mmCIF file of C-alpha atoms and ligand atoms in Angstrom:
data_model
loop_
_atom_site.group_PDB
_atom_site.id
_atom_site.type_symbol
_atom_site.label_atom_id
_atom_site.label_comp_id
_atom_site.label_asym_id
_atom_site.label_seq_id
_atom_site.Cartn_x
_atom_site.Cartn_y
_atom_site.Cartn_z
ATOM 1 C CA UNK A 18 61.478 -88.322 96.090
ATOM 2 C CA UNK A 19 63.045 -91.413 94.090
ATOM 3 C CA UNK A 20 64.591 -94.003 96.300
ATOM 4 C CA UNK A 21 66.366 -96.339 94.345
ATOM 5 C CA UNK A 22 68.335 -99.533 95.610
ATOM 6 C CA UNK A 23 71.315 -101.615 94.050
ATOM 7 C CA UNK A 24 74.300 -104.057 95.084
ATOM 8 C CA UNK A 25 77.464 -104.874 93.987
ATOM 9 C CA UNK A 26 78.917 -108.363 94.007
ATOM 10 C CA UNK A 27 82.858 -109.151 94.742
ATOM 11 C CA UNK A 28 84.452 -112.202 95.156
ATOM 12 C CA UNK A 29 87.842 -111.497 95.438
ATOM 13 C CA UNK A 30 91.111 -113.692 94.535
ATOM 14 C CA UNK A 31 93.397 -112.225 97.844
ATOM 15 C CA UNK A 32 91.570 -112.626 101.067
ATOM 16 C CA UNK A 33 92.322 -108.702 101.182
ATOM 17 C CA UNK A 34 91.956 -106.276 98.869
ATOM 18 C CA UNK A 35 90.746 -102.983 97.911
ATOM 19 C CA UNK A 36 88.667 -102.471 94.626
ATOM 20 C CA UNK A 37 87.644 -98.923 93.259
ATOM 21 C CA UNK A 38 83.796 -98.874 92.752
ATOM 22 C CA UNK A 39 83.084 -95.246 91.737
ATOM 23 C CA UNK A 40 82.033 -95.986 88.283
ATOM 24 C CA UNK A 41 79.782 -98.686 89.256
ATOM 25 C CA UNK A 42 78.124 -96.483 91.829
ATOM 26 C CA UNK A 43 77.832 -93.826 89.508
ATOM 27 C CA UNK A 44 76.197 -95.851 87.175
ATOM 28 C CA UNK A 45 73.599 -97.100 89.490
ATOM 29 C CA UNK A 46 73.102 -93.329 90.209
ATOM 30 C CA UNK A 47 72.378 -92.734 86.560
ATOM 31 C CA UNK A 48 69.991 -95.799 86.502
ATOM 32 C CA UNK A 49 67.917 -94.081 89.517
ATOM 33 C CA UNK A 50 67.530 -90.780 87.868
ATOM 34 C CA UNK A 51 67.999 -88.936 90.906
ATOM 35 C CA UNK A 52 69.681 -85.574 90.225
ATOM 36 C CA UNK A 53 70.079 -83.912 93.730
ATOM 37 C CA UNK A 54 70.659 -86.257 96.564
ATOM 38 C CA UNK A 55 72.958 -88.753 97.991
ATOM 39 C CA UNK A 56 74.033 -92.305 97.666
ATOM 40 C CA UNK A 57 74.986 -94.642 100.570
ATOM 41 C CA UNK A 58 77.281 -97.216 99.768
ATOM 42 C CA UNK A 59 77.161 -99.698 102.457
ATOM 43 C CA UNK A 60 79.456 -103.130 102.961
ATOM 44 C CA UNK A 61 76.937 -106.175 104.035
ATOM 45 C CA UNK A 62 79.296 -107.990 105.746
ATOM 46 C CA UNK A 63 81.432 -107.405 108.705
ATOM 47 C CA UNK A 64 84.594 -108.068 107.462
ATOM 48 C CA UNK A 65 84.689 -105.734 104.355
ATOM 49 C CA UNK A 66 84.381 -101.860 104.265
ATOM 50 C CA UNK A 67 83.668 -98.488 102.336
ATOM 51 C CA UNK A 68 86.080 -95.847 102.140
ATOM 52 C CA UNK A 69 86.443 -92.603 100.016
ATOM 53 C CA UNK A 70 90.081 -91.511 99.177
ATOM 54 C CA UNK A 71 92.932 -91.147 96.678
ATOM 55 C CA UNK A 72 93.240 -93.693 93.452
ATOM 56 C CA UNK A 73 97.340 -94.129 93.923
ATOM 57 C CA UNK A 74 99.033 -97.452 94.572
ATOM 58 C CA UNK A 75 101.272 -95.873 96.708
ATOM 59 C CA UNK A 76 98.472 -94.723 99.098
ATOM 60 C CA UNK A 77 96.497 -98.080 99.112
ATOM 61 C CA UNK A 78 99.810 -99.881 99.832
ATOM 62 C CA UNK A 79 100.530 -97.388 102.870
ATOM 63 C CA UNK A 80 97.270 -97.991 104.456
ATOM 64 C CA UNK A 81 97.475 -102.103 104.139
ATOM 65 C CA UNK A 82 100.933 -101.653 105.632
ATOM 66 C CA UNK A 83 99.322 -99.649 108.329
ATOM 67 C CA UNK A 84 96.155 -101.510 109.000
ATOM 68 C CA UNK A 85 98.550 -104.917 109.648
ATOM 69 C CA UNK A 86 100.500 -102.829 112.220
ATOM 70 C CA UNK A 87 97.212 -101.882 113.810
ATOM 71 C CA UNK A 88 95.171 -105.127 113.771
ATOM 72 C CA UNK A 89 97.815 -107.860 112.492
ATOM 73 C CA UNK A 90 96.494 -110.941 111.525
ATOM 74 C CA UNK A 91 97.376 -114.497 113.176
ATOM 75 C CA UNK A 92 97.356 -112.712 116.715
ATOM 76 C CA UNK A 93 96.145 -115.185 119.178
ATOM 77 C CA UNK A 94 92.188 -113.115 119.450
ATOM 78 C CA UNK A 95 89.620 -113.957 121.582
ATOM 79 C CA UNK A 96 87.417 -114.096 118.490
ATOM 80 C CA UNK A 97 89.415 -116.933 117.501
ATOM 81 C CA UNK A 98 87.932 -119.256 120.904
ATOM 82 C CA UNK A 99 84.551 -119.397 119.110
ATOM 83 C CA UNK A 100 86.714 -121.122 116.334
ATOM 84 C CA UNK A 101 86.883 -118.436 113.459
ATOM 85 C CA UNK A 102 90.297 -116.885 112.380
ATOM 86 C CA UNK A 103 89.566 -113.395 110.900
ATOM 87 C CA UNK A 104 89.359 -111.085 113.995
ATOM 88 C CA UNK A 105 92.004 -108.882 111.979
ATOM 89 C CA UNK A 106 89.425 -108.482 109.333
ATOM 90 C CA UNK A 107 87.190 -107.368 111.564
ATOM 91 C CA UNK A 108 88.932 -104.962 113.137
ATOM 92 C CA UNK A 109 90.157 -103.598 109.884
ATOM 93 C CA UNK A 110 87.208 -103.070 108.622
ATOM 94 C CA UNK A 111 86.044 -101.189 111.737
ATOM 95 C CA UNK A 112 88.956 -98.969 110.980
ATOM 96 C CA UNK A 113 88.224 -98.241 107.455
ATOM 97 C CA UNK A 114 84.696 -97.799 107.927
ATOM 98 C CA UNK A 115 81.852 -99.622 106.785
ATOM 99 C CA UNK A 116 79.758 -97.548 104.959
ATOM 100 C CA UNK A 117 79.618 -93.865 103.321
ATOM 101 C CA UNK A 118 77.333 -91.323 102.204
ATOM 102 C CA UNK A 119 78.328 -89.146 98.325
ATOM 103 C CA UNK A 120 76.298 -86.338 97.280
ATOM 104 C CA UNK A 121 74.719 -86.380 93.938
ATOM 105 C CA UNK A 122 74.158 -82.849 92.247
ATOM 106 C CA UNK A 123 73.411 -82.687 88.529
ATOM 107 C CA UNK A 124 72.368 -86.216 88.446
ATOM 108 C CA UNK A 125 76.253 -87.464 89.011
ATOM 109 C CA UNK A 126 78.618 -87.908 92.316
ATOM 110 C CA UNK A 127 79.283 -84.727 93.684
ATOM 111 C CA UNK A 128 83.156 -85.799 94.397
ATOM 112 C CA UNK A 129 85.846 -83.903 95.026
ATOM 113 C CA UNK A 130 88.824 -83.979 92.390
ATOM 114 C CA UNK A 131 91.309 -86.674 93.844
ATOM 115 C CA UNK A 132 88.223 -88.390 95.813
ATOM 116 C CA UNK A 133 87.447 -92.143 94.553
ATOM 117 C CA UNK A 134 85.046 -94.719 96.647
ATOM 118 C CA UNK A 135 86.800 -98.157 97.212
ATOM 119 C CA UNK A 136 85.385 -100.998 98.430
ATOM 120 C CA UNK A 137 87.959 -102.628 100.721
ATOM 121 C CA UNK A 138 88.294 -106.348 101.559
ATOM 122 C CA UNK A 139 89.378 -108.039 104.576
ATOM 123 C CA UNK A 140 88.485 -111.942 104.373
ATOM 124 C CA UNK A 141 87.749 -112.329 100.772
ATOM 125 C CA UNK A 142 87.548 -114.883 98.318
ATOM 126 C CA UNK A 143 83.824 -115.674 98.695
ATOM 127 C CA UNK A 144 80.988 -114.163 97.845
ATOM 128 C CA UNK A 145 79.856 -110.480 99.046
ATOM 129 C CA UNK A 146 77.624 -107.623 98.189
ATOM 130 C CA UNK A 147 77.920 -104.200 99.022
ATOM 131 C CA UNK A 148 74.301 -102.396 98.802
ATOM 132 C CA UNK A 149 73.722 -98.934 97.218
ATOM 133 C CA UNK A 150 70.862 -96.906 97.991
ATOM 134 C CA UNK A 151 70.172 -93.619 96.097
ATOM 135 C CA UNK A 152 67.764 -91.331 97.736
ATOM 136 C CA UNK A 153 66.824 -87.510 96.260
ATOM 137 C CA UNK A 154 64.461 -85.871 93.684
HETATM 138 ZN ZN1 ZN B 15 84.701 -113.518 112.548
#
């Protein structure tokens, strides 16, 4: 059993965005030398998330439009009393998910054809990590 553990570092420009990460996280897979298993990818911070689904603009525009209808930011939050201003991002990020778990079979992701890991900010531009643990034989 090889357990092998990386991170990713983002400091993003927009204080949201979403950044495709599949290569990097395959590349830490090849690094660990696991060959059947699974790899978490996991967002340290609780304003940014992991998701798994389609590489189109179109898509990643639809759900930004969505997630402001859902959790729009500069609502007047309770979150905001203990004097921060990003209960939208957290929310968000509750909504996209913070963390997910890829198969690994024949030492690379095991994805399906249209499926792409993103790492998806919500109060960016400062410095965050995203951890990836690989875990298999
Ligand atoms: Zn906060």
């Amino acid at each position: 059993m090889i357990v092998h553990t990386d991170y990713l570092w983002f400091n993003t420009r927009k204080r949201q965005e979403f950044i495709r990460v599949t290569d990097q996280v395959a590349a830490i897979v090849k690094a660990s030398g696991v060959s059947d298993g699974t790899a978490l990818v996991s967002a340290m911070h609780i304003t940014s998330g992991v998701y798994v689904n389609d590489w189109e603009d179109g898509l990643i525009n639809d759900f930004q439009v969505w997630l402001e209808k859902l959790a729009p930011a500069g609502l007047d939050y309770q979150h905001h009393r203990t004097g921060e201003d990003n209960a939208d991002a957290h929310l968000k990020r509750t909504i996209m998910g913070h963390q997910v778990v890829v198969p690994i079979t024949g030492a690379k992701l095991d994805l399906g054809p249209w499926e792409q890991i993103f790492y998806a900010e919500f109060d960016g531009r400062r410095k965050k990590r995203v951890v990836v643990k690989v875990m298999g034989i």
